[in-house]
Amino acid sequence: MDADSSLVPTQELLDELASVSASFETASPQEILRWAVDRFGKRFTMATAFGPEGMTIIHMLSEISPTTPIFNLDTGYQFPETLALRERIKERYGIEVELKRPVLSVEEYERINGGPVYKTEPNRCCADRKIAVLFDAARGMHAWASAIRRDQSPDRAVAPIIGWDKKFQLVKVSPLANWTKKDVWGLIATEDIPYNPLHDTGYTSIGCWPCTRSVSLGEDERAGRWSGTAKTECGLHTQD
Ligand code: SF4
């Protein structure tokens, strides 16, 4: 595959995406994924942090298109329980999630920066250890699946089902945009989909261990991410 072949957001393409997105407002996630697989073939990919929504999409893709490449941004700061899911996916579905890593190991990164960057500049840490890696992983791809739900945050509430991701120059496909947390956990229970055991101990949204805490009853489901700071997103799902 030509790694440099990128998709150009012509008006024709943007019109197609808007029209397909509108028509998918009442479609099932499987119908949306099937369209993406047919439309973009080998240039359709998925980044996952192994959250419940991502596990749900992996389960669906295992039935629709098990060869769609799936990768994880392995920052070096993930919980062992999160990384163990990669093996569980392999056992259950025969799918090998590729771990995409930053050039520098955690040790090298912290050494040249005089300590953990997440403590002082979490935005730069996410930019270096997630966003830069995703830019690299996105090269040659035309579309990616995202596991966001509109009811997760005000930022995500306006996400289209199919849209143009200006930041990564990819078509962003969000098959679970209209699903609720209950829908996701309902499918996990019915289909016995593997999930991160930390969810059973109060961790509702799981990222890197230094920037994730468990939440108390009644707190927002993403309240445990970058808790105590103004940061709410790593930058993957924002356009600036
Ligand atoms: S979530 Fe925290 S540790 Fe992970 S990349 Fe971002 S700032 Fe760094």
PDB file of C-alpha atoms and ligand atoms in Angstrom:
ATOM      1  CA  MET A   1       0.000   0.000   0.000  1.00  0.00           C
ATOM      2  CA  ASP A   2       1.232   3.472  -0.859  1.00  0.00           C
ATOM      3  CA  ALA A   3       1.884   4.978   2.558  1.00  0.00           C
ATOM      4  CA  ASP A   4       1.820   8.508   1.206  1.00  0.00           C
ATOM      5  CA  SER A   5      -1.554   8.249  -0.524  1.00  0.00           C
ATOM      6  CA  SER A   6      -3.775  10.488   1.523  1.00  0.00           C
ATOM      7  CA  LEU A   7      -7.425  11.292   1.038  1.00  0.00           C
ATOM      8  CA  VAL A   8      -8.169  14.804  -0.204  1.00  0.00           C
ATOM      9  CA  PRO A   9     -11.194  16.447   1.433  1.00  0.00           C
ATOM     10  CA  THR A  10     -12.819  17.693  -1.757  1.00  0.00           C
ATOM     11  CA  GLN A  11     -16.252  19.302  -1.517  1.00  0.00           C
ATOM     12  CA  GLU A  12     -17.626  16.199  -3.199  1.00  0.00           C
ATOM     13  CA  LEU A  13     -16.184  13.976  -0.453  1.00  0.00           C
ATOM     14  CA  LEU A  14     -17.396  16.274   2.350  1.00  0.00           C
ATOM     15  CA  ASP A  15     -20.891  16.300   0.812  1.00  0.00           C
ATOM     16  CA  GLU A  16     -20.862  12.511   0.572  1.00  0.00           C
ATOM     17  CA  LEU A  17     -19.807  12.201   4.238  1.00  0.00           C
ATOM     18  CA  ALA A  18     -22.488  14.639   5.417  1.00  0.00           C
ATOM     19  CA  SER A  19     -25.174  12.850   3.467  1.00  0.00           C
ATOM     20  CA  VAL A  20     -24.118   9.364   4.610  1.00  0.00           C
ATOM     21  CA  SER A  21     -23.794  10.587   8.190  1.00  0.00           C
ATOM     22  CA  ALA A  22     -27.326  11.986   8.188  1.00  0.00           C
ATOM     23  CA  SER A  23     -28.685   8.749   6.745  1.00  0.00           C
ATOM     24  CA  PHE A  24     -26.975   6.771   9.532  1.00  0.00           C
ATOM     25  CA  GLU A  25     -28.671   8.568  12.438  1.00  0.00           C
ATOM     26  CA  THR A  26     -30.963   5.579  12.922  1.00  0.00           C
ATOM     27  CA  ALA A  27     -28.607   2.870  11.614  1.00  0.00           C
ATOM     28  CA  SER A  28     -27.046   0.164  13.761  1.00  0.00           C
ATOM     29  CA  PRO A  29     -23.303   0.348  14.551  1.00  0.00           C
ATOM     30  CA  GLN A  30     -22.850  -2.796  12.457  1.00  0.00           C
ATOM     31  CA  GLU A  31     -24.420  -1.119   9.394  1.00  0.00           C
ATOM     32  CA  ILE A  32     -22.132   1.878   9.871  1.00  0.00           C
ATOM     33  CA  LEU A  33     -19.044  -0.317  10.193  1.00  0.00           C
ATOM     34  CA  ARG A  34     -20.039  -2.346   7.129  1.00  0.00           C
ATOM     35  CA  TRP A  35     -20.273   0.847   5.090  1.00  0.00           C
ATOM     36  CA  ALA A  36     -16.815   1.965   6.279  1.00  0.00           C
ATOM     37  CA  VAL A  37     -15.266  -1.423   5.458  1.00  0.00           C
ATOM     38  CA  ASP A  38     -16.853  -1.427   1.963  1.00  0.00           C
ATOM     39  CA  ARG A  39     -16.019   2.206   1.280  1.00  0.00           C
ATOM     40  CA  PHE A  40     -12.405   2.304   2.530  1.00  0.00           C
ATOM     41  CA  GLY A  41     -11.250  -1.332   2.459  1.00  0.00           C
ATOM     42  CA  LYS A  42      -7.674  -1.767   3.686  1.00  0.00           C
ATOM     43  CA  ARG A  43      -7.405   1.946   4.338  1.00  0.00           C
ATOM     44  CA  PHE A  44      -9.933   1.729   7.178  1.00  0.00           C
ATOM     45  CA  THR A  45      -8.363   1.284  10.597  1.00  0.00           C
ATOM     46  CA  MET A  46      -9.155   1.604  14.274  1.00  0.00           C
ATOM     47  CA  ALA A  47      -7.261   2.990  17.254  1.00  0.00           C
ATOM     48  CA  THR A  48      -8.302   1.525  20.578  1.00  0.00           C
ATOM     49  CA  ALA A  49      -7.488   2.150  24.227  1.00  0.00           C
ATOM     50  CA  PHE A  50      -9.380  -1.098  25.018  1.00  0.00           C
ATOM     51  CA  GLY A  51     -12.281   0.749  26.664  1.00  0.00           C
ATOM     52  CA  PRO A  52     -15.736  -0.858  26.782  1.00  0.00           C
ATOM     53  CA  GLU A  53     -16.839   0.985  23.634  1.00  0.00           C
ATOM     54  CA  GLY A  54     -13.695  -0.034  21.773  1.00  0.00           C
ATOM     55  CA  MET A  55     -14.109  -3.647  22.861  1.00  0.00           C
ATOM     56  CA  THR A  56     -17.674  -3.531  21.543  1.00  0.00           C
ATOM     57  CA  ILE A  57     -16.473  -2.297  18.132  1.00  0.00           C
ATOM     58  CA  ILE A  58     -13.700  -4.924  18.044  1.00  0.00           C
ATOM     59  CA  HIS A  59     -16.352  -7.568  18.718  1.00  0.00           C
ATOM     60  CA  MET A  60     -18.441  -6.233  15.812  1.00  0.00           C
ATOM     61  CA  LEU A  61     -15.429  -6.005  13.502  1.00  0.00           C
ATOM     62  CA  SER A  62     -14.501  -9.603  14.320  1.00  0.00           C
ATOM     63  CA  GLU A  63     -17.787 -10.565  12.633  1.00  0.00           C
ATOM     64  CA  ILE A  64     -17.789  -7.983   9.838  1.00  0.00           C
ATOM     65  CA  SER A  65     -14.116  -7.576   8.920  1.00  0.00           C
ATOM     66  CA  PRO A  66     -11.602  -9.378  11.148  1.00  0.00           C
ATOM     67  CA  THR A  67      -8.707  -8.217   8.944  1.00  0.00           C
ATOM     68  CA  THR A  68      -9.311  -4.511   9.547  1.00  0.00           C
ATOM     69  CA  PRO A  69      -6.080  -3.328  11.196  1.00  0.00           C
ATOM     70  CA  ILE A  70      -6.532  -2.292  14.830  1.00  0.00           C
ATOM     71  CA  PHE A  71      -3.864  -0.598  16.883  1.00  0.00           C
ATOM     72  CA  ASN A  72      -3.276   0.728  20.374  1.00  0.00           C
ATOM     73  CA  LEU A  73      -1.251   3.827  21.257  1.00  0.00           C
ATOM     74  CA  ASP A  74       1.086   2.287  23.780  1.00  0.00           C
ATOM     75  CA  THR A  75       2.321   5.323  25.695  1.00  0.00           C
ATOM     76  CA  GLY A  76       4.341   3.211  28.128  1.00  0.00           C
ATOM     77  CA  TYR A  77       2.036   4.377  30.923  1.00  0.00           C
ATOM     78  CA  GLN A  78      -0.890   1.995  30.430  1.00  0.00           C
ATOM     79  CA  PHE A  79      -2.225  -0.190  33.234  1.00  0.00           C
ATOM     80  CA  PRO A  80      -1.152  -3.879  33.061  1.00  0.00           C
ATOM     81  CA  GLU A  81      -4.856  -4.784  33.095  1.00  0.00           C
ATOM     82  CA  THR A  82      -5.334  -2.705  29.926  1.00  0.00           C
ATOM     83  CA  LEU A  83      -2.448  -4.327  28.089  1.00  0.00           C
ATOM     84  CA  ALA A  84      -3.667  -7.789  29.121  1.00  0.00           C
ATOM     85  CA  LEU A  85      -6.764  -7.155  26.994  1.00  0.00           C
ATOM     86  CA  ARG A  86      -4.607  -7.374  23.876  1.00  0.00           C
ATOM     87  CA  GLU A  87      -3.968 -11.035  24.682  1.00  0.00           C
ATOM     88  CA  ARG A  88      -7.612 -11.681  25.526  1.00  0.00           C
ATOM     89  CA  ILE A  89      -8.640 -10.245  22.137  1.00  0.00           C
ATOM     90  CA  LYS A  90      -6.141 -12.505  20.402  1.00  0.00           C
ATOM     91  CA  GLU A  91      -7.473 -15.562  22.239  1.00  0.00           C
ATOM     92  CA  ARG A  92     -11.127 -14.724  21.719  1.00  0.00           C
ATOM     93  CA  TYR A  93     -11.111 -13.335  18.164  1.00  0.00           C
ATOM     94  CA  GLY A  94      -7.739 -14.243  16.668  1.00  0.00           C
ATOM     95  CA  ILE A  95      -7.170 -10.514  16.106  1.00  0.00           C
ATOM     96  CA  GLU A  96      -3.717  -9.101  16.855  1.00  0.00           C
ATOM     97  CA  VAL A  97      -3.964  -5.504  18.000  1.00  0.00           C
ATOM     98  CA  GLU A  98      -0.748  -3.755  17.015  1.00  0.00           C
ATOM     99  CA  LEU A  99       0.988  -1.733  19.725  1.00  0.00           C
ATOM    100  CA  LYS A 100       2.232   1.573  18.292  1.00  0.00           C
ATOM    101  CA  ARG A 101       4.888   3.127  20.492  1.00  0.00           C
ATOM    102  CA  PRO A 102       6.624   6.502  20.697  1.00  0.00           C
ATOM    103  CA  VAL A 103      10.253   6.542  19.554  1.00  0.00           C
ATOM    104  CA  LEU A 104      11.518   7.161  23.097  1.00  0.00           C
ATOM    105  CA  SER A 105      10.917   4.687  25.899  1.00  0.00           C
ATOM    106  CA  VAL A 106       9.404   6.061  29.129  1.00  0.00           C
ATOM    107  CA  GLU A 107      12.848   5.930  30.751  1.00  0.00           C
ATOM    108  CA  GLU A 108      14.509   7.913  27.935  1.00  0.00           C
ATOM    109  CA  TYR A 109      11.633  10.398  27.733  1.00  0.00           C
ATOM    110  CA  GLU A 110      11.658  11.094  31.459  1.00  0.00           C
ATOM    111  CA  ARG A 111      15.454  11.283  31.553  1.00  0.00           C
ATOM    112  CA  ILE A 112      15.748  13.926  28.842  1.00  0.00           C
ATOM    113  CA  ASN A 113      12.856  15.910  30.320  1.00  0.00           C
ATOM    114  CA  GLY A 114      14.140  15.806  33.878  1.00  0.00           C
ATOM    115  CA  GLY A 115      11.227  13.723  35.178  1.00  0.00           C
ATOM    116  CA  PRO A 116       7.671  12.719  34.300  1.00  0.00           C
ATOM    117  CA  VAL A 117       6.200  15.226  31.843  1.00  0.00           C
ATOM    118  CA  TYR A 118       2.629  14.199  32.761  1.00  0.00           C
ATOM    119  CA  LYS A 119       3.101  15.936  36.119  1.00  0.00           C
ATOM    120  CA  THR A 120       4.010  19.336  34.706  1.00  0.00           C
ATOM    121  CA  GLU A 121       2.845  19.425  31.073  1.00  0.00           C
ATOM    122  CA  PRO A 122       0.208  16.754  30.441  1.00  0.00           C
ATOM    123  CA  ASN A 123      -0.738  18.315  27.099  1.00  0.00           C
ATOM    124  CA  ARG A 124       2.823  17.938  25.843  1.00  0.00           C
ATOM    125  CA  CYS A 125       3.048  14.411  27.227  1.00  0.00           C
ATOM    126  CA  CYS A 126      -0.147  13.431  25.346  1.00  0.00           C
ATOM    127  CA  ALA A 127       1.139  15.195  22.216  1.00  0.00           C
ATOM    128  CA  ASP A 128       4.446  13.334  22.343  1.00  0.00           C
ATOM    129  CA  ARG A 129       3.252   9.920  23.461  1.00  0.00           C
ATOM    130  CA  LYS A 130      -0.154   9.711  21.760  1.00  0.00           C
ATOM    131  CA  ILE A 131      -0.830  12.306  19.087  1.00  0.00           C
ATOM    132  CA  ALA A 132       2.547  12.087  17.318  1.00  0.00           C
ATOM    133  CA  VAL A 133       2.242   8.295  17.293  1.00  0.00           C
ATOM    134  CA  LEU A 134      -1.265   8.500  15.871  1.00  0.00           C
ATOM    135  CA  PHE A 135      -0.143  10.865  13.102  1.00  0.00           C
ATOM    136  CA  ASP A 136       2.437   8.288  12.141  1.00  0.00           C
ATOM    137  CA  ALA A 137      -0.035   5.393  12.334  1.00  0.00           C
ATOM    138  CA  ALA A 138      -2.573   7.296  10.219  1.00  0.00           C
ATOM    139  CA  ARG A 139      -0.205   7.699   7.271  1.00  0.00           C
ATOM    140  CA  GLY A 140      -1.638   5.972   4.195  1.00  0.00           C
ATOM    141  CA  MET A 141      -5.007   5.417   5.905  1.00  0.00           C
ATOM    142  CA  HIS A 142      -8.219   7.063   4.726  1.00  0.00           C
ATOM    143  CA  ALA A 143     -10.607   6.442   7.606  1.00  0.00           C
ATOM    144  CA  TRP A 144     -10.582   5.405  11.236  1.00  0.00           C
ATOM    145  CA  ALA A 145     -13.180   4.093  13.643  1.00  0.00           C
ATOM    146  CA  SER A 146     -13.655   5.998  16.831  1.00  0.00           C
ATOM    147  CA  ALA A 147     -15.408   4.645  19.908  1.00  0.00           C
ATOM    148  CA  ILE A 148     -16.830   7.939  21.133  1.00  0.00           C
ATOM    149  CA  ARG A 149     -20.424   8.305  22.323  1.00  0.00           C
ATOM    150  CA  ARG A 150     -22.196  11.627  22.079  1.00  0.00           C
ATOM    151  CA  ASP A 151     -23.465  11.411  25.649  1.00  0.00           C
ATOM    152  CA  GLN A 152     -19.952  11.169  27.102  1.00  0.00           C
ATOM    153  CA  SER A 153     -19.148  14.880  27.193  1.00  0.00           C
ATOM    154  CA  PRO A 154     -20.228  18.255  25.758  1.00  0.00           C
ATOM    155  CA  ASP A 155     -17.222  18.087  23.387  1.00  0.00           C
ATOM    156  CA  ARG A 156     -18.407  14.782  21.988  1.00  0.00           C
ATOM    157  CA  ALA A 157     -22.124  15.678  21.883  1.00  0.00           C
ATOM    158  CA  VAL A 158     -21.715  17.368  18.506  1.00  0.00           C
ATOM    159  CA  ALA A 159     -19.721  14.581  16.824  1.00  0.00           C
ATOM    160  CA  PRO A 160     -21.133  13.434  13.471  1.00  0.00           C
ATOM    161  CA  ILE A 161     -21.428   9.694  12.833  1.00  0.00           C
ATOM    162  CA  ILE A 162     -19.271  10.103   9.739  1.00  0.00           C
ATOM    163  CA  GLY A 163     -17.155  13.223   9.515  1.00  0.00           C
ATOM    164  CA  TRP A 164     -13.903  14.662   8.282  1.00  0.00           C
ATOM    165  CA  ASP A 165     -11.175  14.694  10.904  1.00  0.00           C
ATOM    166  CA  LYS A 166      -9.213  17.824  10.027  1.00  0.00           C
ATOM    167  CA  LYS A 167      -6.480  17.138  12.511  1.00  0.00           C
ATOM    168  CA  PHE A 168      -5.549  13.701  11.198  1.00  0.00           C
ATOM    169  CA  GLN A 169      -6.853  14.184   7.621  1.00  0.00           C
ATOM    170  CA  LEU A 170      -8.988  11.062   7.861  1.00  0.00           C
ATOM    171  CA  VAL A 171     -12.647  10.207   7.684  1.00  0.00           C
ATOM    172  CA  LYS A 172     -13.751   9.587  11.257  1.00  0.00           C
ATOM    173  CA  VAL A 173     -16.395   6.918  11.713  1.00  0.00           C
ATOM    174  CA  SER A 174     -18.173   6.874  15.078  1.00  0.00           C
ATOM    175  CA  PRO A 175     -20.565   3.905  14.969  1.00  0.00           C
ATOM    176  CA  LEU A 176     -21.479   4.240  18.665  1.00  0.00           C
ATOM    177  CA  ALA A 177     -22.230   7.973  18.538  1.00  0.00           C
ATOM    178  CA  ASN A 178     -25.889   7.341  19.310  1.00  0.00           C
ATOM    179  CA  TRP A 179     -25.351   4.536  21.788  1.00  0.00           C
ATOM    180  CA  THR A 180     -25.601   4.963  25.543  1.00  0.00           C
ATOM    181  CA  LYS A 181     -23.390   3.481  28.235  1.00  0.00           C
ATOM    182  CA  LYS A 182     -26.260   1.059  28.924  1.00  0.00           C
ATOM    183  CA  ASP A 183     -26.270  -0.109  25.287  1.00  0.00           C
ATOM    184  CA  VAL A 184     -22.518  -0.763  25.421  1.00  0.00           C
ATOM    185  CA  TRP A 185     -22.571  -2.694  28.694  1.00  0.00           C
ATOM    186  CA  GLY A 186     -25.705  -4.535  27.574  1.00  0.00           C
ATOM    187  CA  LEU A 187     -23.885  -5.931  24.537  1.00  0.00           C
ATOM    188  CA  ILE A 188     -20.795  -6.736  26.625  1.00  0.00           C
ATOM    189  CA  ALA A 189     -22.981  -8.779  28.982  1.00  0.00           C
ATOM    190  CA  THR A 190     -25.007 -10.515  26.254  1.00  0.00           C
ATOM    191  CA  GLU A 191     -22.016 -11.422  24.095  1.00  0.00           C
ATOM    192  CA  ASP A 192     -19.582 -11.964  26.977  1.00  0.00           C
ATOM    193  CA  ILE A 193     -17.164  -9.474  25.415  1.00  0.00           C
ATOM    194  CA  PRO A 194     -13.851  -9.154  27.316  1.00  0.00           C
ATOM    195  CA  TYR A 195     -13.441  -5.883  29.230  1.00  0.00           C
ATOM    196  CA  ASN A 196     -10.958  -4.218  31.535  1.00  0.00           C
ATOM    197  CA  PRO A 197     -11.420  -5.580  35.105  1.00  0.00           C
ATOM    198  CA  LEU A 198     -10.594  -2.099  36.463  1.00  0.00           C
ATOM    199  CA  HIS A 199     -14.135  -1.122  35.448  1.00  0.00           C
ATOM    200  CA  ASP A 200     -15.353  -3.349  38.292  1.00  0.00           C
ATOM    201  CA  THR A 201     -13.388  -1.289  40.829  1.00  0.00           C
ATOM    202  CA  GLY A 202     -14.697   2.210  40.090  1.00  0.00           C
ATOM    203  CA  TYR A 203     -12.639   3.123  37.024  1.00  0.00           C
ATOM    204  CA  THR A 204     -15.257   4.280  34.528  1.00  0.00           C
ATOM    205  CA  SER A 205     -12.883   5.715  31.889  1.00  0.00           C
ATOM    206  CA  ILE A 206      -9.354   4.367  31.709  1.00  0.00           C
ATOM    207  CA  GLY A 207      -6.317   6.003  30.198  1.00  0.00           C
ATOM    208  CA  CYS A 208      -2.713   6.050  31.385  1.00  0.00           C
ATOM    209  CA  TRP A 209      -2.252   5.162  35.070  1.00  0.00           C
ATOM    210  CA  PRO A 210      -0.722   8.509  36.129  1.00  0.00           C
ATOM    211  CA  CYS A 211      -3.728  10.411  34.741  1.00  0.00           C
ATOM    212  CA  THR A 212      -6.595   8.128  35.748  1.00  0.00           C
ATOM    213  CA  ARG A 213      -8.379   7.667  39.061  1.00  0.00           C
ATOM    214  CA  SER A 214     -11.469   5.765  40.068  1.00  0.00           C
ATOM    215  CA  VAL A 215     -14.678   7.791  40.411  1.00  0.00           C
ATOM    216  CA  SER A 216     -17.297   7.915  43.144  1.00  0.00           C
ATOM    217  CA  LEU A 217     -20.979   7.232  42.672  1.00  0.00           C
ATOM    218  CA  GLY A 218     -22.672  10.165  40.934  1.00  0.00           C
ATOM    219  CA  GLU A 219     -19.486  11.583  39.408  1.00  0.00           C
ATOM    220  CA  ASP A 220     -19.237  12.079  35.655  1.00  0.00           C
ATOM    221  CA  GLU A 221     -17.898   8.979  33.925  1.00  0.00           C
ATOM    222  CA  ARG A 222     -14.822  10.874  32.670  1.00  0.00           C
ATOM    223  CA  ALA A 223     -14.208  12.696  35.982  1.00  0.00           C
ATOM    224  CA  GLY A 224     -11.301  10.391  36.749  1.00  0.00           C
ATOM    225  CA  ARG A 225      -9.292  11.482  33.702  1.00  0.00           C
ATOM    226  CA  TRP A 226      -6.680  14.203  34.387  1.00  0.00           C
ATOM    227  CA  SER A 227      -8.562  14.828  37.628  1.00  0.00           C
ATOM    228  CA  GLY A 228      -7.755  18.133  39.298  1.00  0.00           C
ATOM    229  CA  THR A 229      -6.692  19.774  36.024  1.00  0.00           C
ATOM    230  CA  ALA A 230      -8.627  21.592  33.293  1.00  0.00           C
ATOM    231  CA  LYS A 231      -7.633  18.929  30.773  1.00  0.00           C
ATOM    232  CA  THR A 232     -10.489  16.667  29.629  1.00  0.00           C
ATOM    233  CA  GLU A 233      -9.237  15.106  26.386  1.00  0.00           C
ATOM    234  CA  CYS A 234      -5.895  13.782  25.183  1.00  0.00           C
ATOM    235  CA  GLY A 235      -6.324  15.588  21.861  1.00  0.00           C
ATOM    236  CA  LEU A 236      -7.379  12.608  19.728  1.00  0.00           C
ATOM    237  CA  HIS A 237     -10.974  13.767  19.558  1.00  0.00           C
ATOM    238  CA  THR A 238     -10.516  17.525  19.468  1.00  0.00           C
ATOM    239  CA  GLN A 239      -9.861  19.485  16.296  1.00  0.00           C
ATOM    240  CA  ASP A 240      -7.353  21.988  17.688  1.00  0.00           C
TER     241      ASP A 240
HETATM  242  S1  SF4 B   1      -2.641  10.463  29.582  1.00  0.00           S
HETATM  243 FE1  SF4 B   1      -1.052  11.218  31.004  1.00  0.00          FE
HETATM  244  S2  SF4 B   1       0.672   9.759  30.918  1.00  0.00           S
HETATM  245 FE2  SF4 B   1      -0.699   9.349  29.162  1.00  0.00          FE
HETATM  246  S3  SF4 B   1       0.190  10.442  27.475  1.00  0.00           S
HETATM  247 FE3  SF4 B   1      -1.336  11.828  28.395  1.00  0.00          FE
HETATM  248  S4  SF4 B   1      -0.304  13.032  29.991  1.00  0.00           S
HETATM  249 FE4  SF4 B   1       1.066  11.319  29.364  1.00  0.00          FE
END
